[in-house]
Amino acid sequence: MASLSIETIWKAYGDVIALRDINLEIADGEFVVLVGPSGCGKSTLLSIIAGLEDTSHGALHLGARDVTDLSPKDRNIALVFQSYALYPTMTVRQNITFGLENRRVPRDEQARAVAEVAKLLQIEPLLDRKPAQLSGGQRQRVAMGRALVRDPDLFLFDEPLSNLDAKLRVEMRTEMKKLHKRLGQTIVYVTHDQVEAMTLSDRIVVMNGGEIQQVADPDTIYRKPANLFVAGFIGSPAMNFLDVEITGRPGELSAVLPGPSPVTLPLGATRDELTPYLGRRVTLGIRPEHLRPGGDGLPLDCTVEVVEPTGPDTMLVLDMAGHALVAVTPAEYRPAEDSRITLALQIDEASVFDPETGRRIARAEEGAAVETLAARRRA
Amino acid sequence: MTVADTHIPDLTRRKPRSAGQIAGRVALYAVLLVMAGFVLMPLAVIALNSVRVNEDILRESFIGWPTRLTLENWGTAWSTACINASCTGVKPYFWASMLMVVPATVISTAVGLLNGFALTKWRMPCADVIFVCITIGVFLPPQVVLLPWAIALSWLGLAKSLTGLALVHIIQGTCFTTLFCRNYMINLPDDLIRAAQIDGAGFFRTFWRIVLPLSPPIIIVTVIWQFTFIWNEFLFAVTFSSSDFRPITAALMSLNADDTGVSEYGFGSAAVLIAAIPPLVIYFLGGRYFVRGLTQGAVK
Ligand SMILES: Nc1ncnc2c1ncn2[C@@H]1O[C@H](COP(=O)(O)OP(=O)(O)OP(=O)(O)O)[C@@H](O)[C@H]1O
Ligand SMILES: [Mg+2]
């Protein structure tokens, strides 16, 4: 196992820039998940870490080794492909030992390693089958086995669960987590699935357009998204965005939702960080679950347009003075369609973004937290 | 309800056909039969003549039914017929062809496989340009390259030798085999090669352990194509051979141009059939894969 440090990595394919200035420090034993929309460069970054693609700029360190120019076989990194890429003409056993054979590991040691991995992944009865004779979940396990058997410094996973059906995916997700807990490898894991990202990771890296948008633990990513992109990308249903104007006096600010019948949201003294934005517009980001049918909060009058029971909760599509909103409420709450309801907005949980830069306007106490963290890092 | 009392209705219903459709079918098959007859006619005549006695052919007609059956022609053609004043039959020429065709087929197929792999799955600079250059060879008429080859072979000291002719076929054939193999291998999943790289396999190991085991369909296609083409090839065979080494296609010409005055249609026919056997055998052995292999190369 080893740490990985990615320093100002760029990747260009001709005129297309697939990665821009990627900087990332991954600690020994850390489970880092990469998420981002299709084409944002996740696979490209994995290929560069694995050595399958050359970097156009920048350096990579694995532990103390500079691996920037090493070929894949000299990096001691394992990669599990989305397609699994099992060798179709070899048996499961041969698939698993191929890497050991190439590294001239003695036969008895190979056999021992295979037995160990097969036991761990519960694929012992499958060892003499060909990949075509396996189910999706079994193939996925074999692909993991091929990676695990070599005891690499770093594991890379490129959407390993995306070919599985929903139930198996949840099972394998739990197994991944158990396995990581038990073996403590350093893992970089790419996924499209937000739940996977939130549940598996120590830290999430959100990418867009070849750039890192935010790196943080899952809670921070969800509750304190660094910019509009992260806020909109993470969470399902997506965050509601409202463009509001800040009015009032310092210490007594209000957010006014413009329109034929403007809505005023009194912010009181809780949002001092917005004082510099007095008289300007900001974007308010509200998670659907922070619009509650009752309890404390700013009352919002809405018209119910669509009611969608999802099972565990009820999703409402609402109209508030001409602005569309989505709310997720408890399952037993079932207002009639076209009725007027009042929801309580948890304004404390809302994020605020500068619409020009798209960046989060950090709250006073967050700023302090960030500073102490930076201070700690300097120390 | 149990299975026993489930009523199964009449399941033999067919889409009804009109009289016009039936007439169309009949006409179609009639045309096909006539065309098949035209194609098979020469083969039938030769096959029949190979078991007729030569005097019968001369007396009756070249096209005719055997009145007396004989297998003597086959023996004569194989081992005693005279070609260019040496009465050895086609046997030595048959084996000379084999000696030239088998290595030429094997080597050109092997080179084509390696080329296909390198051009599609290994990061090779200018792979596309190189591929285009190689495939130009496919479209060059043999008459155009005949003289350059003659000059090249005499430089190499291989003029009119088995090695020389095999070399010509290996290099000419590589253009075809590369085209076939490249178009097949481009459809193999890239991730397999990348996985092998991660597993620490180099170029030859990846080729040998991953790519080659996935290639039997295209190998069979290429072998059939190369074997048949080189075996049947005539222009180079005549040009680049001598009395020391002569492939069977070139020898057959001398057999027909016999100067004894009497046309030997009997064992001439047998000799032609003997010469046609090896490609037929290869074709039947691999024929099933031939069709399958081609579509696999084309549509994945
Ligand atoms: N070989 C290549 N040549 C040119 N452009 C490429 C190449 N490989 C990738 N790209 C481009 O780089 C960008 C990033 O691709 P990448 O495969 O890393 O995306 P991704 O984030 O993995 O997407 P997905 O989630 O769909 O797998 C894309 O815009 C893609 O078109
Ligand atoms: Mg990808």
Coordinates of N, CA, C and O in Angstrom, one line a residue, chain A residues 240-330:
Chain A
N240 N -32.7 22.7 -5.5 CA -33.5 23.8 -6.2 C -32.6 25.1 -6.1 O -32.0 25.4 -5.1
F241 N -32.6 25.8 -7.3 CA -31.8 27.0 -7.3 C -32.8 28.2 -7.5 O -33.7 28.2 -8.4
L242 N -32.7 29.2 -6.6 CA -33.5 30.4 -6.7 C -32.6 31.6 -6.8 O -31.7 31.8 -5.9
D243 N -32.8 32.5 -7.8 CA -32.0 33.7 -7.9 C -32.8 34.8 -7.1 O -33.9 35.1 -7.4
V244 N -32.1 35.2 -6.0 CA -32.8 36.2 -5.1 C -31.9 37.5 -5.0 O -30.7 37.5 -5.3
E245 N -32.6 38.5 -4.6 CA -31.9 39.8 -4.4 C -31.8 40.0 -2.9 O -32.7 39.8 -2.1
I246 N -30.6 40.4 -2.4 CA -30.4 40.7 -1.0 C -30.8 42.2 -0.7 O -30.2 43.1 -1.3
T247 N -31.7 42.3 0.2 CA -32.1 43.7 0.6 C -32.1 43.8 2.1 O -31.7 42.9 2.8
G248 N -32.5 45.0 2.6 CA -32.5 45.2 4.0 C -31.3 46.0 4.5 O -30.7 46.8 3.7
R249 N -31.0 45.8 5.8 CA -29.8 46.5 6.4 C -28.9 45.4 7.0 O -29.4 44.3 7.3
P250 N -27.6 45.7 7.2 CA -26.7 44.8 7.8 C -27.3 44.3 9.1 O -27.8 45.1 9.9
G251 N -27.3 43.0 9.4 CA -27.9 42.5 10.6 C -29.4 42.2 10.4 O -29.9 41.5 11.3
E252 N -29.9 42.6 9.4 CA -31.4 42.4 9.2 C -31.7 42.2 7.7 O -32.4 43.0 7.1
L253 N -31.0 41.3 7.1 CA -31.0 41.1 5.7 C -32.3 40.3 5.3 O -32.8 39.5 6.1
S254 N -32.7 40.5 4.0 CA -33.8 39.7 3.5 C -33.4 39.3 2.1 O -32.6 40.0 1.4
A255 N -33.9 38.2 1.7 CA -33.7 37.7 0.3 C -35.1 37.9 -0.4 O -36.1 37.4 0.1
V256 N -35.1 38.6 -1.5 CA -36.3 38.9 -2.2 C -36.3 38.1 -3.5 O -35.4 38.3 -4.4
L257 N -37.4 37.3 -3.7 CA -37.5 36.6 -4.9 C -38.3 37.4 -5.9 O -39.5 37.7 -5.7
P258 N -37.7 37.9 -7.0 CA -38.4 38.9 -7.8 C -39.5 38.2 -8.6 O -39.5 36.9 -8.7
G259 N -40.4 39.0 -9.2 CA -41.4 38.4 -10.0 C -42.7 39.3 -9.8 O -42.6 40.3 -9.2
P260 N -43.8 38.9 -10.5 CA -45.0 39.7 -10.4 C -45.5 39.9 -9.0 O -45.9 40.9 -8.6
S261 N -45.3 38.8 -8.2 CA -45.7 38.9 -6.8 C -44.4 38.5 -6.0 O -44.3 37.4 -5.6
P262 N -43.5 39.5 -5.7 CA -42.2 39.1 -5.0 C -42.5 38.5 -3.7 O -43.4 38.8 -3.0
V263 N -41.6 37.5 -3.4 CA -41.6 36.8 -2.1 C -40.4 37.3 -1.3 O -39.3 37.3 -1.8
T264 N -40.6 37.7 -0.1 CA -39.5 38.1 0.8 C -39.2 37.1 1.8 O -40.1 36.6 2.5
L265 N -38.0 36.7 1.9 CA -37.5 35.7 2.9 C -36.6 36.4 3.9 O -35.5 36.8 3.6
P266 N -37.1 36.7 5.1 CA -36.3 37.4 6.1 C -35.2 36.5 6.5 O -35.4 35.3 6.9
L267 N -33.9 37.0 6.5 CA -32.8 36.2 6.9 C -32.3 36.5 8.3 O -31.6 35.8 8.9
G268 N -32.8 37.6 8.8 CA -32.4 38.0 10.2 C -30.9 38.2 10.3 O -30.2 38.7 9.4
A269 N -30.3 37.8 11.4 CA -28.9 38.0 11.7 C -28.1 36.8 11.4 O -26.9 36.7 11.6
T270 N -28.7 35.7 10.8 CA -28.0 34.5 10.6 C -27.1 34.4 9.4 O -26.3 33.5 9.3
R271 N -27.2 35.4 8.5 CA -26.5 35.3 7.3 C -25.6 36.6 7.1 O -25.7 37.2 6.0
D272 N -24.8 36.9 8.1 CA -24.0 38.1 8.0 C -23.0 38.1 6.8 O -22.7 39.1 6.3
E273 N -22.7 36.9 6.4 CA -21.7 36.8 5.3 C -22.3 37.4 4.0 O -21.5 37.6 3.0
L274 N -23.6 37.6 4.0 CA -24.2 38.1 2.7 C -24.2 39.7 2.7 O -24.6 40.3 1.7
T275 N -23.7 40.3 3.8 CA -23.7 41.7 3.8 C -23.1 42.4 2.6 O -23.6 43.3 2.0
P276 N -21.9 41.9 2.2 CA -21.3 42.5 1.0 C -22.2 42.4 -0.2 O -21.9 43.1 -1.2
Y277 N -23.2 41.5 -0.2 CA -24.0 41.4 -1.4 C -25.3 42.2 -1.4 O -26.2 42.0 -2.2
L278 N -25.4 43.1 -0.4 CA -26.6 44.0 -0.3 C -26.8 44.6 -1.6 O -25.9 45.2 -2.2
G279 N -28.1 44.5 -2.0 CA -28.4 45.2 -3.3 C -28.0 44.4 -4.5 O -28.3 44.8 -5.7
R280 N -27.4 43.2 -4.3 CA -27.0 42.4 -5.5 C -27.8 41.1 -5.5 O -28.5 40.7 -4.5
R281 N -27.6 40.3 -6.5 CA -28.2 39.0 -6.6 C -27.3 37.9 -6.2 O -26.1 37.9 -6.4
V282 N -27.9 36.9 -5.6 CA -27.2 35.7 -5.2 C -28.1 34.5 -5.6 O -29.3 34.7 -5.9
T283 N -27.5 33.3 -5.7 CA -28.3 32.1 -6.0 C -28.5 31.3 -4.7 O -27.5 31.0 -4.0
L284 N -29.7 31.1 -4.4 CA -30.0 30.3 -3.2 C -30.2 28.8 -3.6 O -30.9 28.5 -4.5
G285 N -29.5 27.9 -2.9 CA -29.6 26.5 -3.2 C -30.3 25.8 -2.1 O -29.8 25.8 -0.9
I286 N -31.4 25.2 -2.4 CA -32.2 24.5 -1.4 C -32.4 23.0 -1.7 O -32.9 22.7 -2.8
R287 N -32.0 22.1 -0.8 CA -32.2 20.7 -1.1 C -33.7 20.4 -0.9 O -34.3 21.0 -0.1
P288 N -34.2 19.5 -1.7 CA -35.6 19.1 -1.7 C -36.1 18.7 -0.3 O -37.2 19.0 0.1
E289 N -35.2 18.1 0.5 CA -35.7 17.6 1.8 C -35.7 18.7 2.8 O -36.1 18.5 4.0
H290 N -35.2 19.9 2.4 CA -35.3 21.0 3.4 C -36.5 21.9 3.2 O -36.6 23.0 3.7
L291 N -37.5 21.4 2.4 CA -38.8 22.0 2.4 C -39.7 21.0 3.1 O -40.0 20.0 2.6
R292 N -40.1 21.4 4.3 CA -40.8 20.4 5.1 C -42.3 20.8 5.3 O -42.6 22.0 5.3
P293 N -43.2 19.8 5.4 CA -44.6 20.1 5.5 C -45.0 20.8 6.8 O -46.0 21.4 6.9
G294 N -44.1 20.7 7.8 CA -44.5 21.4 9.1 C -43.3 21.7 9.9 O -42.1 21.5 9.4
G295 N -43.4 22.3 11.1 CA -42.3 22.6 11.9 C -41.7 24.0 11.7 O -42.3 24.8 11.0
D296 N -40.5 24.2 12.3 CA -39.9 25.5 12.2 C -39.4 25.8 10.8 O -39.2 24.8 10.0
G297 N -39.3 27.0 10.5 CA -38.7 27.4 9.1 C -39.5 28.5 8.6 O -40.5 28.9 9.1
L298 N -38.9 29.1 7.5 CA -39.6 30.2 6.8 C -40.8 29.6 6.0 O -40.6 28.7 5.2
P299 N -42.0 30.1 6.3 CA -43.1 29.6 5.5 C -43.1 30.0 4.1 O -42.8 31.2 3.7
L300 N -43.4 29.0 3.2 CA -43.4 29.3 1.7 C -44.8 28.8 1.2 O -45.1 27.7 1.4
D301 N -45.5 29.7 0.6 CA -46.8 29.3 0.0 C -46.6 28.8 -1.4 O -46.0 29.5 -2.3
C302 N -47.0 27.6 -1.7 CA -46.8 27.0 -3.0 C -48.1 26.3 -3.5 O -49.0 26.0 -2.7
T303 N -48.1 26.1 -4.8 CA -49.2 25.3 -5.4 C -48.6 24.0 -5.7 O -47.5 23.9 -6.3
V304 N -49.3 22.9 -5.4 CA -48.8 21.5 -5.7 C -49.2 21.2 -7.2 O -50.3 21.3 -7.6
E305 N -48.2 20.9 -8.0 CA -48.5 20.6 -9.4 C -48.5 19.1 -9.6 O -49.4 18.6 -10.2
V306 N -47.5 18.4 -9.1 CA -47.5 16.9 -9.2 C -47.1 16.3 -7.9 O -46.3 16.8 -7.2
V307 N -47.8 15.2 -7.6 CA -47.4 14.4 -6.4 C -46.9 13.1 -6.8 O -47.5 12.4 -7.6
E308 N -45.6 12.7 -6.4 CA -45.0 11.5 -6.9 C -44.6 10.6 -5.7 O -43.6 10.9 -5.1
P309 N -45.4 9.7 -5.3 CA -45.0 8.8 -4.2 C -43.9 7.9 -4.6 O -44.0 7.2 -5.6
T310 N -42.8 7.9 -4.0 CA -41.7 7.0 -4.4 C -41.5 5.8 -3.5 O -40.6 5.0 -3.7
G311 N -42.4 5.7 -2.5 CA -42.2 4.6 -1.6 C -41.8 5.1 -0.2 O -42.7 5.5 0.6
P312 N -40.5 5.3 0.0 CA -40.1 5.8 1.3 C -40.5 7.3 1.5 O -40.6 7.7 2.7
D313 N -40.6 8.0 0.5 CA -41.1 9.4 0.7 C -42.0 9.9 -0.5 O -42.2 9.2 -1.5
T314 N -42.5 11.1 -0.3 CA -43.3 11.7 -1.4 C -42.6 12.8 -2.0 O -42.1 13.7 -1.3
M315 N -42.5 12.8 -3.3 CA -41.9 13.9 -4.0 C -42.9 14.8 -4.6 O -43.9 14.4 -5.1
L316 N -42.7 16.1 -4.3 CA -43.7 17.1 -4.8 C -43.1 18.1 -5.8 O -42.0 18.5 -5.6
V317 N -43.8 18.3 -6.9 CA -43.3 19.3 -7.8 C -44.2 20.5 -7.6 O -45.5 20.4 -7.6
L318 N -43.6 21.6 -7.2 CA -44.4 22.8 -6.7 C -44.2 24.0 -7.6 O -43.1 24.1 -8.3
D319 N -45.1 24.9 -7.5 CA -44.9 26.2 -8.1 C -45.0 27.3 -7.0 O -46.0 27.3 -6.3
M320 N -44.0 28.1 -6.9 CA -44.0 29.1 -5.9 C -43.8 30.5 -6.6 O -42.7 30.8 -7.0
A321 N -44.9 31.2 -6.7 CA -44.9 32.5 -7.3 C -44.2 32.5 -8.7 O -43.3 33.3 -9.0
G322 N -44.4 31.4 -9.4 CA -43.8 31.3 -10.8 C -42.5 30.6 -10.8 O -41.9 30.5 -11.9
H323 N -42.0 30.2 -9.7 CA -40.7 29.5 -9.7 C -41.0 28.0 -9.4 O -41.7 27.7 -8.5
A324 N -40.3 27.1 -10.1 CA -40.5 25.7 -9.9 C -39.7 25.2 -8.7 O -38.5 25.6 -8.6
L325 N -40.2 24.4 -7.9 CA -39.5 23.8 -6.8 C -39.8 22.3 -6.7 O -40.9 21.9 -7.0
V326 N -38.8 21.6 -6.2 CA -39.1 20.2 -5.9 C -38.9 19.9 -4.4 O -37.9 20.4 -3.8
A327 N -39.8 19.2 -3.8 CA -39.7 19.0 -2.3 C -39.8 17.5 -2.1 O -40.5 16.8 -2.9
V328 N -39.0 16.9 -1.2 CA -39.1 15.5 -0.8 C -39.7 15.5 0.7 O -39.0 16.0 1.6
T329 N -40.8 15.0 0.8 CA -41.5 15.0 2.1 C -41.8 13.6 2.6 O -41.6 12.6 1.8
P330 N -42.1 13.4 3.9 CA -42.4 12.0 4.4 C -43.5 11.3 3.6 O -44.4 12.0 3.0

